[in-house]
Structures are given as C-alpha cells and as structure tokens.
C-alpha cells in the first residue's frame, strides 16, 4: 500500500507537480467554507491558495461538511493537502492546494463550527450547499419554517443543523463579542444567490432576535456571485491514475478543466483578498453575467444531460460529438441568447464557441447523469426563465421546449433502451406520483406543470408553453431522444 499524500512527503513528489511555496504554518484562517465538496476544492479554494501564494497569509480555509464525514476523512489525514488535476485533451497539469487547513463535520460538533466562524480572524464565510441547502420555499422564497431542521434551529440555535442556522448562530456570537460580521459569499449555481442566503439568515434571525436581524441587515454583506468551472465527479480510476503520477495516494483529488471564472458583487463587510489580481472579476452588477451563464452554459448542460442521457450517452463530449446534438445546442443558444442583456466585456459569440470547446473536452468525462441530478431545482433558472421571456415577446420556444420535455421524460426513470435509472431529485417522489398514473404526453405534461415549485404559475398556464412541451414530449416518446433531436435539427432553416 502506497503512503497517503501529506506534508511529510512533499519533498519526494515529482518536480512537475506544483506545490505550495508559502509557509502553511503561518497561515491564518480567514475563510470558513460550508459544503466543502469537489467544486469548492477546484474553484474557490484555488483562488484562496493563489492569495496565499501572493503573500497574503490571511486567507486560509477551514472546511465544513454539513452532512457526511467523507471529505474530512479524505483531507485531514493529508494535512488538508490535495491535488487539482486540470485535464485538456491529452494534457494533465497537477497542482497541490494548501489553502484548506482542516475539515470539520458539523453534525459531530456544531458548537465547534460556530466558534470557528465567530473567530476574529474570519472575514468571509463561503458556501456551496446546493439549491436545497438554503431551506427556502421554491415558490415564495421564504424560509421553510416547517422543515424539521429549520424548526430545530429556530427553537434552539446552540447546535445548528442548517446552513442558515450556522451563519445566524455565528453572526449572533460575533455580535455578542463585539466583532463585526463576516461577509457571506454564496458560490452556489443559483440565481440571486446572495439575496437568497441573506433572506434565509434574516428570516431566521428575525424569528429568534429582531435586534440581531437589524444588526445583520445594517452591517452584514451578502454579495451576489457567479461561479463557473466544470468539475466532474472523481472516480477510483482517477485516483489510481493520479497515484501513478504522484507516487502517493491522494484521496481528496479533484479533476477539472482549464477554464475558471468567478464574478463577485463589490459588496463586503470587511477585509477581502485582492480578488482583482487573482483573476476574479469584482463588479457592481453580477446579474447579466449570471443570466448568461445560467441560460447558455447551464441550460445547454441540462438539455445535454436529459436528451443525451435518455439516448444512453454517458458523457457530455459524446453527446456534442454527434452533429445533430451539436446543432441542437446551437439552436437552444439562439433562443436563449435573445433573452439576455450581455454585460460589457462578454462577447456572446466568442463565449458560445468557448462553451462548445469545453463541452467537447473528452478528458473531463463529465457524466450526463451527474448533471441531471436535482433537475427540479435547476430547471427554472436554466430553461424556464428563457421560455417565459421568449413567450412574453411572442417568440417560439421549440428548442427550449424540447429540453424541458427531456426533463419531463426523465421523470419516468427509464431510458430509450428500456434501462431503468434512479431519478436523483428532491422532488422525485412527487414527480413519480404525478406521472405514475400513465396517460399520453398531454396528461403527463399537464400533471408535472402543476408543480408550482418548478413551473411558475403564469408559465404553466400559458397554452403555448404547454403545447410546445407536449409536442416535444410526444416526439421523444415516439422516436426516442436521438431521433427526436435529429428530426428537430432537420426542421431548422438552412444556414
């Protein structure tokens, strides 16, 4: 058995592996990150590592898992070290990241995490807890006070269970200690992410202590952000290949692409890294960047996931390698682009070309099934918002509707070859109930359109939307996904 990656083996690693050159023992914990999964390790943690490498040693990261001990068990035996493997075609670049100092498992000792967040050295709390981690009602945006974990936090905040609970408890502790609030930075791929975590925290604080709510509202900061980097799930084969390169086992490795982007609203409650010198864009308005990313990159990703996955295609690059699918994605982008107000600095045709190149990167092995997870949480901002905007201008939504129909068809849990799969989604029991009664496309689409947590009522009630999705769903059922995509592309006007 080979040794694990740790500080003690750094001198024996191959020269090609980039390593932290700063004194890790002198680093202060300036950031606490909630939800320390693969995306954080390949994205924000790299930026904080860059800040440390530039000589600002205030930005070490304490990671926290809100559920399982998996990442703690990967990283703590490795002194927090892990490798980021950047893959582009046949090229592999490996860099060790030293920014994460250790990882806590919140349910094991909630008070310890709150105390760490309340420490005077901490200036930022960042989050990647997924859409469902905010505990906000999808329809109203209000805190889900009937959620058992939220209810527990509201009754006793000494041992929080939720992300809003931990943030609220830590801010309360800082206020009691006479410390300023930290900046709360959501890095989740959801629209208005800063406003969402702010709403959740203010709702919780207001129900516990109105004075705390007023203090957070007056002095806290919850900037909007947009994050972008494709980070596929790490497989045992990836770990084995990395071991062959490093000569040691790295259980915490992540794989990713060369591209990375972070846009942050210029709204902070205290010190921050010199983000601008680290490749991060600080701006007064994140929304146009966010809309472009959600409707172009993420919208296409979801369409690829459902329409490719139903056809039995495992990886994104396999899907876009098929000419009909690539042409379909371009048609989807044509529709989505018309709903955008691109910010200065974003050239949409160039961006689209770059996205297609990223999708075609076969080295990533980005699974369609991974992207399809939690679709009910992703559909509104990725596809439905563009549908609503197009219909408001009386424009067709043929490509967008085919993507939405792919999600509807996905809820059956059976692909075009008849192979069953698990619909991994918080609303899966409800969608299974709604489509379980059988019926044709019109019946199944109408049943799912009744889900107000997914479909805005005005859009669900629009006969044009219902017809477009129903017609597309019928094509998927009768032809299968790949043939339906081919037929769609053949119907397009010739360039």
PDB file of N, CA and C in Angstrom, residues 81-179:
ATOM      1  N   UNK A  81      -4.009  18.803   2.354  1.00  0.00           N
ATOM      2  CA  UNK A  81      -3.468  18.890   1.001  1.00  0.00           C
ATOM      3  C   UNK A  81      -4.256  18.008   0.036  1.00  0.00           C
ATOM      4  N   UNK A  82      -4.381  18.446  -1.183  1.00  0.00           N
ATOM      5  CA  UNK A  82      -4.993  17.642  -2.239  1.00  0.00           C
ATOM      6  C   UNK A  82      -4.539  18.196  -3.579  1.00  0.00           C
ATOM      7  N   UNK A  83      -4.738  17.422  -4.611  1.00  0.00           N
ATOM      8  CA  UNK A  83      -4.305  17.862  -5.938  1.00  0.00           C
ATOM      9  C   UNK A  83      -5.492  18.226  -6.813  1.00  0.00           C
ATOM     10  N   UNK A  84      -5.294  19.266  -7.600  1.00  0.00           N
ATOM     11  CA  UNK A  84      -6.226  19.654  -8.652  1.00  0.00           C
ATOM     12  C   UNK A  84      -5.587  19.233  -9.969  1.00  0.00           C
ATOM     13  N   UNK A  85      -6.270  18.326 -10.664  1.00  0.00           N
ATOM     14  CA  UNK A  85      -5.764  17.811 -11.937  1.00  0.00           C
ATOM     15  C   UNK A  85      -6.547  18.491 -13.059  1.00  0.00           C
ATOM     16  N   UNK A  86      -5.875  19.345 -13.801  1.00  0.00           N
ATOM     17  CA  UNK A  86      -6.507  20.062 -14.909  1.00  0.00           C
ATOM     18  C   UNK A  86      -6.292  19.253 -16.179  1.00  0.00           C
ATOM     19  N   UNK A  87      -7.402  18.851 -16.804  1.00  0.00           N
ATOM     20  CA  UNK A  87      -7.351  17.992 -17.980  1.00  0.00           C
ATOM     21  C   UNK A  87      -7.834  18.751 -19.208  1.00  0.00           C
ATOM     22  N   UNK A  88      -7.057  18.646 -20.260  1.00  0.00           N
ATOM     23  CA  UNK A  88      -7.437  19.265 -21.529  1.00  0.00           C
ATOM     24  C   UNK A  88      -6.873  18.397 -22.638  1.00  0.00           C
ATOM     25  N   UNK A  89      -7.730  17.580 -23.244  1.00  0.00           N
ATOM     26  CA  UNK A  89      -7.251  16.627 -24.228  1.00  0.00           C
ATOM     27  C   UNK A  89      -6.294  15.639 -23.574  1.00  0.00           C
ATOM     28  N   UNK A  90      -5.089  15.510 -24.136  1.00  0.00           N
ATOM     29  CA  UNK A  90      -4.086  14.593 -23.581  1.00  0.00           C
ATOM     30  C   UNK A  90      -3.238  15.239 -22.481  1.00  0.00           C
ATOM     31  N   UNK A  91      -3.461  16.507 -22.222  1.00  0.00           N
ATOM     32  CA  UNK A  91      -2.615  17.221 -21.258  1.00  0.00           C
ATOM     33  C   UNK A  91      -3.159  17.069 -19.836  1.00  0.00           C
ATOM     34  N   UNK A  92      -2.251  16.883 -18.886  1.00  0.00           N
ATOM     35  CA  UNK A  92      -2.596  16.813 -17.469  1.00  0.00           C
ATOM     36  C   UNK A  92      -1.657  17.735 -16.699  1.00  0.00           C
ATOM     37  N   UNK A  93      -2.195  18.713 -15.995  1.00  0.00           N
ATOM     38  CA  UNK A  93      -1.417  19.582 -15.119  1.00  0.00           C
ATOM     39  C   UNK A  93      -1.877  19.346 -13.694  1.00  0.00           C
ATOM     40  N   UNK A  94      -0.934  19.086 -12.794  1.00  0.00           N
ATOM     41  CA  UNK A  94      -1.269  18.754 -11.407  1.00  0.00           C
ATOM     42  C   UNK A  94      -0.700  19.808 -10.477  1.00  0.00           C
ATOM     43  N   UNK A  95      -1.542  20.302  -9.604  1.00  0.00           N
ATOM     44  CA  UNK A  95      -1.138  21.313  -8.625  1.00  0.00           C
ATOM     45  C   UNK A  95      -1.666  20.925  -7.258  1.00  0.00           C
ATOM     46  N   UNK A  96      -0.812  20.982  -6.258  1.00  0.00           N
ATOM     47  CA  UNK A  96      -1.251  20.749  -4.888  1.00  0.00           C
ATOM     48  C   UNK A  96      -1.775  22.046  -4.290  1.00  0.00           C
ATOM     49  N   UNK A  97      -2.917  21.949  -3.627  1.00  0.00           N
ATOM     50  CA  UNK A  97      -3.539  23.100  -2.981  1.00  0.00           C
ATOM     51  C   UNK A  97      -3.350  22.961  -1.467  1.00  0.00           C
ATOM     52  N   UNK A  98      -2.879  24.032  -0.850  1.00  0.00           N
ATOM     53  CA  UNK A  98      -2.644  24.005   0.593  1.00  0.00           C
ATOM     54  C   UNK A  98      -3.535  24.928   1.382  1.00  0.00           C
ATOM     55  N   UNK A  99      -4.513  25.556   0.713  1.00  0.00           N
ATOM     56  CA  UNK A  99      -5.330  26.566   1.387  1.00  0.00           C
ATOM     57  C   UNK A  99      -6.225  25.991   2.472  1.00  0.00           C
ATOM     58  N   UNK A 100      -6.722  24.764   2.262  1.00  0.00           N
ATOM     59  CA  UNK A 100      -7.623  24.165   3.255  1.00  0.00           C
ATOM     60  C   UNK A 100      -6.777  23.588   4.389  1.00  0.00           C
ATOM     61  N   UNK A 101      -6.994  24.130   5.586  1.00  0.00           N
ATOM     62  CA  UNK A 101      -6.175  23.732   6.729  1.00  0.00           C
ATOM     63  C   UNK A 101      -6.706  22.471   7.405  1.00  0.00           C
ATOM     64  N   UNK A 102      -8.010  22.363   7.500  1.00  0.00           N
ATOM     65  CA  UNK A 102      -8.641  21.170   8.056  1.00  0.00           C
ATOM     66  C   UNK A 102     -10.120  21.216   7.726  1.00  0.00           C
ATOM     67  N   UNK A 103     -10.818  20.096   8.016  1.00  0.00           N
ATOM     68  CA  UNK A 103     -12.248  19.982   7.728  1.00  0.00           C
ATOM     69  C   UNK A 103     -12.966  19.502   8.981  1.00  0.00           C
ATOM     70  N   UNK A 104     -14.049  20.196   9.336  1.00  0.00           N
ATOM     71  CA  UNK A 104     -14.925  19.789  10.428  1.00  0.00           C
ATOM     72  C   UNK A 104     -16.169  19.116   9.858  1.00  0.00           C
ATOM     73  N   UNK A 105     -16.756  18.235  10.646  1.00  0.00           N
ATOM     74  CA  UNK A 105     -18.045  17.642  10.292  1.00  0.00           C
ATOM     75  C   UNK A 105     -19.073  18.250  11.234  1.00  0.00           C
ATOM     76  N   UNK A 106     -19.909  19.119  10.704  1.00  0.00           N
ATOM     77  CA  UNK A 106     -20.790  19.937  11.536  1.00  0.00           C
ATOM     78  C   UNK A 106     -21.663  19.133  12.491  1.00  0.00           C
ATOM     79  N   UNK A 107     -22.338  18.058  12.049  1.00  0.00           N
ATOM     80  CA  UNK A 107     -23.212  17.343  12.988  1.00  0.00           C
ATOM     81  C   UNK A 107     -22.476  16.731  14.177  1.00  0.00           C
ATOM     82  N   UNK A 108     -21.170  16.485  14.051  1.00  0.00           N
ATOM     83  CA  UNK A 108     -20.418  15.889  15.148  1.00  0.00           C
ATOM     84  C   UNK A 108     -20.163  16.879  16.282  1.00  0.00           C
ATOM     85  N   UNK A 109     -19.981  18.158  15.941  1.00  0.00           N
ATOM     86  CA  UNK A 109     -19.725  19.182  16.959  1.00  0.00           C
ATOM     87  C   UNK A 109     -20.148  20.539  16.418  1.00  0.00           C
ATOM     88  N   UNK A 110     -21.460  20.802  16.391  1.00  0.00           N
ATOM     89  CA  UNK A 110     -21.934  22.067  15.829  1.00  0.00           C
ATOM     90  C   UNK A 110     -21.340  23.289  16.517  1.00  0.00           C
ATOM     91  N   UNK A 111     -21.174  23.206  17.836  1.00  0.00           N
ATOM     92  CA  UNK A 111     -20.654  24.357  18.577  1.00  0.00           C
ATOM     93  C   UNK A 111     -19.242  24.706  18.140  1.00  0.00           C
ATOM     94  N   UNK A 112     -18.443  23.708  17.798  1.00  0.00           N
ATOM     95  CA  UNK A 112     -17.070  23.976  17.361  1.00  0.00           C
ATOM     96  C   UNK A 112     -17.061  24.750  16.050  1.00  0.00           C
ATOM     97  N   UNK A 113     -17.966  24.409  15.145  1.00  0.00           N
ATOM     98  CA  UNK A 113     -18.039  25.137  13.880  1.00  0.00           C
ATOM     99  C   UNK A 113     -18.500  26.566  14.106  1.00  0.00           C
ATOM    100  N   UNK A 114     -19.499  26.764  14.952  1.00  0.00           N
ATOM    101  CA  UNK A 114     -19.968  28.121  15.244  1.00  0.00           C
ATOM    102  C   UNK A 114     -18.835  28.944  15.848  1.00  0.00           C
ATOM    103  N   UNK A 115     -18.088  28.355  16.781  1.00  0.00           N
ATOM    104  CA  UNK A 115     -16.978  29.069  17.411  1.00  0.00           C
ATOM    105  C   UNK A 115     -15.913  29.443  16.386  1.00  0.00           C
ATOM    106  N   UNK A 116     -15.636  28.538  15.449  1.00  0.00           N
ATOM    107  CA  UNK A 116     -14.646  28.830  14.419  1.00  0.00           C
ATOM    108  C   UNK A 116     -15.102  29.982  13.533  1.00  0.00           C
ATOM    109  N   UNK A 117     -16.380  29.994  13.167  1.00  0.00           N
ATOM    110  CA  UNK A 117     -16.919  31.070  12.330  1.00  0.00           C
ATOM    111  C   UNK A 117     -16.919  32.401  13.067  1.00  0.00           C
ATOM    112  N   UNK A 118     -17.022  32.357  14.383  1.00  0.00           N
ATOM    113  CA  UNK A 118     -17.079  33.579  15.186  1.00  0.00           C
ATOM    114  C   UNK A 118     -15.701  34.120  15.535  1.00  0.00           C
ATOM    115  N   UNK A 119     -14.636  33.435  15.152  1.00  0.00           N
ATOM    116  CA  UNK A 119     -13.276  33.880  15.482  1.00  0.00           C
ATOM    117  C   UNK A 119     -12.958  35.194  14.771  1.00  0.00           C
ATOM    118  N   UNK A 120     -12.189  36.029  15.426  1.00  0.00           N
ATOM    119  CA  UNK A 120     -11.900  37.360  14.883  1.00  0.00           C
ATOM    120  C   UNK A 120     -11.096  37.320  13.585  1.00  0.00           C
ATOM    121  N   UNK A 121     -10.351  36.228  13.324  1.00  0.00           N
ATOM    122  CA  UNK A 121      -9.575  36.138  12.084  1.00  0.00           C
ATOM    123  C   UNK A 121     -10.448  35.877  10.862  1.00  0.00           C
ATOM    124  N   UNK A 122     -11.660  35.390  11.079  1.00  0.00           N
ATOM    125  CA  UNK A 122     -12.535  35.018   9.957  1.00  0.00           C
ATOM    126  C   UNK A 122     -13.223  36.255   9.398  1.00  0.00           C
ATOM    127  N   UNK A 123     -13.031  36.478   8.118  1.00  0.00           N
ATOM    128  CA  UNK A 123     -13.634  37.635   7.451  1.00  0.00           C
ATOM    129  C   UNK A 123     -14.662  37.243   6.394  1.00  0.00           C
ATOM    130  N   UNK A 124     -14.637  35.971   5.977  1.00  0.00           N
ATOM    131  CA  UNK A 124     -15.577  35.523   4.955  1.00  0.00           C
ATOM    132  C   UNK A 124     -16.077  34.126   5.293  1.00  0.00           C
ATOM    133  N   UNK A 125     -17.361  33.907   5.069  1.00  0.00           N
ATOM    134  CA  UNK A 125     -17.949  32.571   5.114  1.00  0.00           C
ATOM    135  C   UNK A 125     -18.510  32.304   3.726  1.00  0.00           C
ATOM    136  N   UNK A 126     -17.988  31.274   3.078  1.00  0.00           N
ATOM    137  CA  UNK A 126     -18.429  30.941   1.730  1.00  0.00           C
ATOM    138  C   UNK A 126     -19.246  29.651   1.775  1.00  0.00           C
ATOM    139  N   UNK A 127     -20.098  29.458   0.781  1.00  0.00           N
ATOM    140  CA  UNK A 127     -20.998  28.307   0.794  1.00  0.00           C
ATOM    141  C   UNK A 127     -21.118  27.679  -0.581  1.00  0.00           C
ATOM    142  N   UNK A 128     -21.115  26.347  -0.623  1.00  0.00           N
ATOM    143  CA  UNK A 128     -21.607  25.570  -1.769  1.00  0.00           C
ATOM    144  C   UNK A 128     -22.439  24.441  -1.177  1.00  0.00           C
ATOM    145  N   UNK A 129     -23.697  24.729  -0.934  1.00  0.00           N
ATOM    146  CA  UNK A 129     -24.586  23.775  -0.257  1.00  0.00           C
ATOM    147  C   UNK A 129     -25.724  23.304  -1.154  1.00  0.00           C
ATOM    148  N   UNK A 130     -25.682  23.651  -2.446  1.00  0.00           N
ATOM    149  CA  UNK A 130     -26.704  23.360  -3.449  1.00  0.00           C
ATOM    150  C   UNK A 130     -27.999  24.113  -3.154  1.00  0.00           C
ATOM    151  N   UNK A 131     -28.876  24.134  -4.158  1.00  0.00           N
ATOM    152  CA  UNK A 131     -30.111  24.915  -4.034  1.00  0.00           C
ATOM    153  C   UNK A 131     -30.913  24.537  -2.798  1.00  0.00           C
ATOM    154  N   UNK A 132     -31.007  23.240  -2.518  1.00  0.00           N
ATOM    155  CA  UNK A 132     -31.852  22.794  -1.416  1.00  0.00           C
ATOM    156  C   UNK A 132     -31.267  23.137  -0.056  1.00  0.00           C
ATOM    157  N   UNK A 133     -29.975  23.488  -0.001  1.00  0.00           N
ATOM    158  CA  UNK A 133     -29.347  23.787   1.276  1.00  0.00           C
ATOM    159  C   UNK A 133     -29.766  25.098   1.898  1.00  0.00           C
ATOM    160  N   UNK A 134     -30.433  25.963   1.122  1.00  0.00           N
ATOM    161  CA  UNK A 134     -30.848  27.262   1.648  1.00  0.00           C
ATOM    162  C   UNK A 134     -32.149  27.189   2.446  1.00  0.00           C
ATOM    163  N   UNK A 135     -32.842  26.081   2.317  1.00  0.00           N
ATOM    164  CA  UNK A 135     -34.100  25.842   3.039  1.00  0.00           C
ATOM    165  C   UNK A 135     -35.118  26.953   2.783  1.00  0.00           C
ATOM    166  N   UNK A 136     -35.192  27.382   1.539  1.00  0.00           N
ATOM    167  CA  UNK A 136     -36.161  28.388   1.136  1.00  0.00           C
ATOM    168  C   UNK A 136     -37.238  27.740   0.285  1.00  0.00           C
ATOM    169  N   UNK A 137     -38.475  28.142   0.489  1.00  0.00           N
ATOM    170  CA  UNK A 137     -39.578  27.622  -0.307  1.00  0.00           C
ATOM    171  C   UNK A 137     -39.394  28.050  -1.765  1.00  0.00           C
ATOM    172  N   UNK A 138     -39.381  27.101  -2.712  1.00  0.00           N
ATOM    173  CA  UNK A 138     -39.128  27.462  -4.107  1.00  0.00           C
ATOM    174  C   UNK A 138     -40.147  28.442  -4.670  1.00  0.00           C
ATOM    175  N   UNK A 139     -41.377  28.384  -4.194  1.00  0.00           N
ATOM    176  CA  UNK A 139     -42.420  29.248  -4.745  1.00  0.00           C
ATOM    177  C   UNK A 139     -42.368  30.650  -4.157  1.00  0.00           C
ATOM    178  N   UNK A 140     -42.282  30.753  -2.813  1.00  0.00           N
ATOM    179  CA  UNK A 140     -42.349  32.056  -2.157  1.00  0.00           C
ATOM    180  C   UNK A 140     -40.994  32.671  -1.853  1.00  0.00           C
ATOM    181  N   UNK A 141     -39.951  31.857  -1.771  1.00  0.00           N
ATOM    182  CA  UNK A 141     -38.639  32.355  -1.394  1.00  0.00           C
ATOM    183  C   UNK A 141     -38.452  32.543   0.099  1.00  0.00           C
ATOM    184  N   UNK A 142     -39.474  32.226   0.894  1.00  0.00           N
ATOM    185  CA  UNK A 142     -39.399  32.392   2.344  1.00  0.00           C
ATOM    186  C   UNK A 142     -38.750  31.178   3.000  1.00  0.00           C
ATOM    187  N   UNK A 143     -38.228  31.391   4.190  1.00  0.00           N
ATOM    188  CA  UNK A 143     -37.629  30.306   4.952  1.00  0.00           C
ATOM    189  C   UNK A 143     -38.671  29.225   5.209  1.00  0.00           C
ATOM    190  N   UNK A 144     -38.280  27.970   5.024  1.00  0.00           N
ATOM    191  CA  UNK A 144     -39.202  26.838   5.203  1.00  0.00           C
ATOM    192  C   UNK A 144     -39.284  26.514   6.698  1.00  0.00           C
ATOM    193  N   UNK A 145     -40.131  27.241   7.410  1.00  0.00           N
ATOM    194  CA  UNK A 145     -40.181  27.093   8.865  1.00  0.00           C
ATOM    195  C   UNK A 145     -40.754  25.750   9.294  1.00  0.00           C
ATOM    196  N   UNK A 146     -41.423  25.050   8.374  1.00  0.00           N
ATOM    197  CA  UNK A 146     -41.943  23.719   8.700  1.00  0.00           C
ATOM    198  C   UNK A 146     -40.918  22.611   8.461  1.00  0.00           C
ATOM    199  N   UNK A 147     -39.803  22.947   7.847  1.00  0.00           N
ATOM    200  CA  UNK A 147     -38.738  21.970   7.666  1.00  0.00           C
ATOM    201  C   UNK A 147     -38.225  21.556   9.048  1.00  0.00           C
ATOM    202  N   UNK A 148     -38.093  20.268   9.327  1.00  0.00           N
ATOM    203  CA  UNK A 148     -37.710  19.828  10.686  1.00  0.00           C
ATOM    204  C   UNK A 148     -36.390  20.414  11.171  1.00  0.00           C
ATOM    205  N   UNK A 149     -35.401  20.506  10.292  1.00  0.00           N
ATOM    206  CA  UNK A 149     -34.114  21.061  10.708  1.00  0.00           C
ATOM    207  C   UNK A 149     -34.202  22.562  10.948  1.00  0.00           C
ATOM    208  N   UNK A 150     -34.951  23.266  10.115  1.00  0.00           N
ATOM    209  CA  UNK A 150     -35.154  24.699  10.337  1.00  0.00           C
ATOM    210  C   UNK A 150     -35.892  24.926  11.651  1.00  0.00           C
ATOM    211  N   UNK A 151     -36.933  24.122  11.872  1.00  0.00           N
ATOM    212  CA  UNK A 151     -37.691  24.253  13.125  1.00  0.00           C
ATOM    213  C   UNK A 151     -36.798  24.013  14.336  1.00  0.00           C
ATOM    214  N   UNK A 152     -35.889  23.043  14.213  1.00  0.00           N
ATOM    215  CA  UNK A 152     -34.967  22.776  15.322  1.00  0.00           C
ATOM    216  C   UNK A 152     -34.044  23.957  15.558  1.00  0.00           C
ATOM    217  N   UNK A 153     -33.546  24.569  14.493  1.00  0.00           N
ATOM    218  CA  UNK A 153     -32.682  25.740  14.652  1.00  0.00           C
ATOM    219  C   UNK A 153     -33.434  26.905  15.271  1.00  0.00           C
ATOM    220  N   UNK A 154     -34.685  27.091  14.879  1.00  0.00           N
ATOM    221  CA  UNK A 154     -35.466  28.197  15.421  1.00  0.00           C
ATOM    222  C   UNK A 154     -35.757  28.009  16.910  1.00  0.00           C
ATOM    223  N   UNK A 155     -35.871  26.766  17.345  1.00  0.00           N
ATOM    224  CA  UNK A 155     -36.172  26.517  18.759  1.00  0.00           C
ATOM    225  C   UNK A 155     -34.921  26.519  19.623  1.00  0.00           C
ATOM    226  N   UNK A 156     -33.764  26.171  19.035  1.00  0.00           N
ATOM    227  CA  UNK A 156     -32.524  26.115  19.810  1.00  0.00           C
ATOM    228  C   UNK A 156     -31.353  26.235  18.853  1.00  0.00           C
ATOM    229  N   UNK A 157     -30.709  27.401  18.835  1.00  0.00           N
ATOM    230  CA  UNK A 157     -29.633  27.654  17.894  1.00  0.00           C
ATOM    231  C   UNK A 157     -28.263  27.299  18.464  1.00  0.00           C
ATOM    232  N   UNK A 158     -28.232  26.625  19.597  1.00  0.00           N
ATOM    233  CA  UNK A 158     -26.945  26.257  20.191  1.00  0.00           C
ATOM    234  C   UNK A 158     -26.269  25.114  19.433  1.00  0.00           C
ATOM    235  N   UNK A 159     -27.032  24.345  18.673  1.00  0.00           N
ATOM    236  CA  UNK A 159     -26.479  23.249  17.876  1.00  0.00           C
ATOM    237  C   UNK A 159     -27.145  23.266  16.511  1.00  0.00           C
ATOM    238  N   UNK A 160     -26.762  24.198  15.637  1.00  0.00           N
ATOM    239  CA  UNK A 160     -27.451  24.350  14.350  1.00  0.00           C
ATOM    240  C   UNK A 160     -27.376  23.094  13.484  1.00  0.00           C
ATOM    241  N   UNK A 161     -28.370  22.986  12.603  1.00  0.00           N
ATOM    242  CA  UNK A 161     -28.411  21.869  11.662  1.00  0.00           C
ATOM    243  C   UNK A 161     -28.335  22.323  10.211  1.00  0.00           C
ATOM    244  N   UNK A 162     -28.655  23.582   9.942  1.00  0.00           N
ATOM    245  CA  UNK A 162     -28.760  24.069   8.570  1.00  0.00           C
ATOM    246  C   UNK A 162     -27.709  25.137   8.292  1.00  0.00           C
ATOM    247  N   UNK A 163     -27.457  25.375   7.012  1.00  0.00           N
ATOM    248  CA  UNK A 163     -26.521  26.434   6.632  1.00  0.00           C
ATOM    249  C   UNK A 163     -26.987  27.795   7.142  1.00  0.00           C
ATOM    250  N   UNK A 164     -28.277  28.185   6.934  1.00  0.00           N
ATOM    251  CA  UNK A 164     -28.715  29.458   7.514  1.00  0.00           C
ATOM    252  C   UNK A 164     -28.573  29.478   9.032  1.00  0.00           C
ATOM    253  N   UNK A 165     -28.785  28.333   9.687  1.00  0.00           N
ATOM    254  CA  UNK A 165     -28.651  28.268  11.128  1.00  0.00           C
ATOM    255  C   UNK A 165     -27.228  28.517  11.583  1.00  0.00           C
ATOM    256  N   UNK A 166     -26.255  27.917  10.912  1.00  0.00           N
ATOM    257  CA  UNK A 166     -24.853  28.134  11.291  1.00  0.00           C
ATOM    258  C   UNK A 166     -24.441  29.583  11.072  1.00  0.00           C
ATOM    259  N   UNK A 167     -24.841  30.160   9.939  1.00  0.00           N
ATOM    260  CA  UNK A 167     -24.485  31.553   9.677  1.00  0.00           C
ATOM    261  C   UNK A 167     -25.118  32.470  10.719  1.00  0.00           C
ATOM    262  N   UNK A 168     -26.395  32.239  11.022  1.00  0.00           N
ATOM    263  CA  UNK A 168     -27.089  33.080  12.008  1.00  0.00           C
ATOM    264  C   UNK A 168     -26.461  32.940  13.386  1.00  0.00           C
ATOM    265  N   UNK A 169     -26.179  31.711  13.798  1.00  0.00           N
ATOM    266  CA  UNK A 169     -25.587  31.492  15.124  1.00  0.00           C
ATOM    267  C   UNK A 169     -24.220  32.146  15.231  1.00  0.00           C
ATOM    268  N   UNK A 170     -23.414  32.035  14.176  1.00  0.00           N
ATOM    269  CA  UNK A 170     -22.080  32.628  14.218  1.00  0.00           C
ATOM    270  C   UNK A 170     -22.145  34.152  14.228  1.00  0.00           C
ATOM    271  N   UNK A 171     -23.066  34.715  13.457  1.00  0.00           N
ATOM    272  CA  UNK A 171     -23.217  36.174  13.474  1.00  0.00           C
ATOM    273  C   UNK A 171     -23.699  36.650  14.843  1.00  0.00           C
ATOM    274  N   UNK A 172     -24.582  35.885  15.466  1.00  0.00           N
ATOM    275  CA  UNK A 172     -25.030  36.236  16.822  1.00  0.00           C
ATOM    276  C   UNK A 172     -23.862  36.212  17.793  1.00  0.00           C
ATOM    277  N   UNK A 173     -22.988  35.215  17.667  1.00  0.00           N
ATOM    278  CA  UNK A 173     -21.828  35.131  18.556  1.00  0.00           C
ATOM    279  C   UNK A 173     -20.870  36.288  18.317  1.00  0.00           C
ATOM    280  N   UNK A 174     -20.704  36.694  17.101  1.00  0.00           N
ATOM    281  CA  UNK A 174     -19.818  37.829  16.804  1.00  0.00           C
ATOM    282  C   UNK A 174     -20.405  39.124  17.357  1.00  0.00           C
ATOM    283  N   UNK A 175     -21.679  39.290  17.199  1.00  0.00           N
ATOM    284  CA  UNK A 175     -22.324  40.494  17.741  1.00  0.00           C
ATOM    285  C   UNK A 175     -22.159  40.554  19.258  1.00  0.00           C
ATOM    286  N   UNK A 176     -22.350  39.405  19.918  1.00  0.00           N
ATOM    287  CA  UNK A 176     -22.212  39.363  21.377  1.00  0.00           C
ATOM    288  C   UNK A 176     -20.778  39.666  21.818  1.00  0.00           C
ATOM    289  N   UNK A 177     -19.808  39.297  20.959  1.00  0.00           N
ATOM    290  CA  UNK A 177     -18.403  39.516  21.297  1.00  0.00           C
ATOM    291  C   UNK A 177     -17.897  40.886  20.856  1.00  0.00           C
ATOM    292  N   UNK A 178     -18.765  41.679  20.248  1.00  0.00           N
ATOM    293  CA  UNK A 178     -18.357  43.000  19.787  1.00  0.00           C
ATOM    294  C   UNK A 178     -17.547  42.976  18.505  1.00  0.00           C
ATOM    295  N   UNK A 179     -17.663  41.885  17.736  1.00  0.00           N
ATOM    296  CA  UNK A 179     -16.948  41.764  16.472  1.00  0.00           C
ATOM    297  C   UNK A 179     -17.856  42.148  15.310  1.00  0.00           C
TER     298      UNK A 179
END
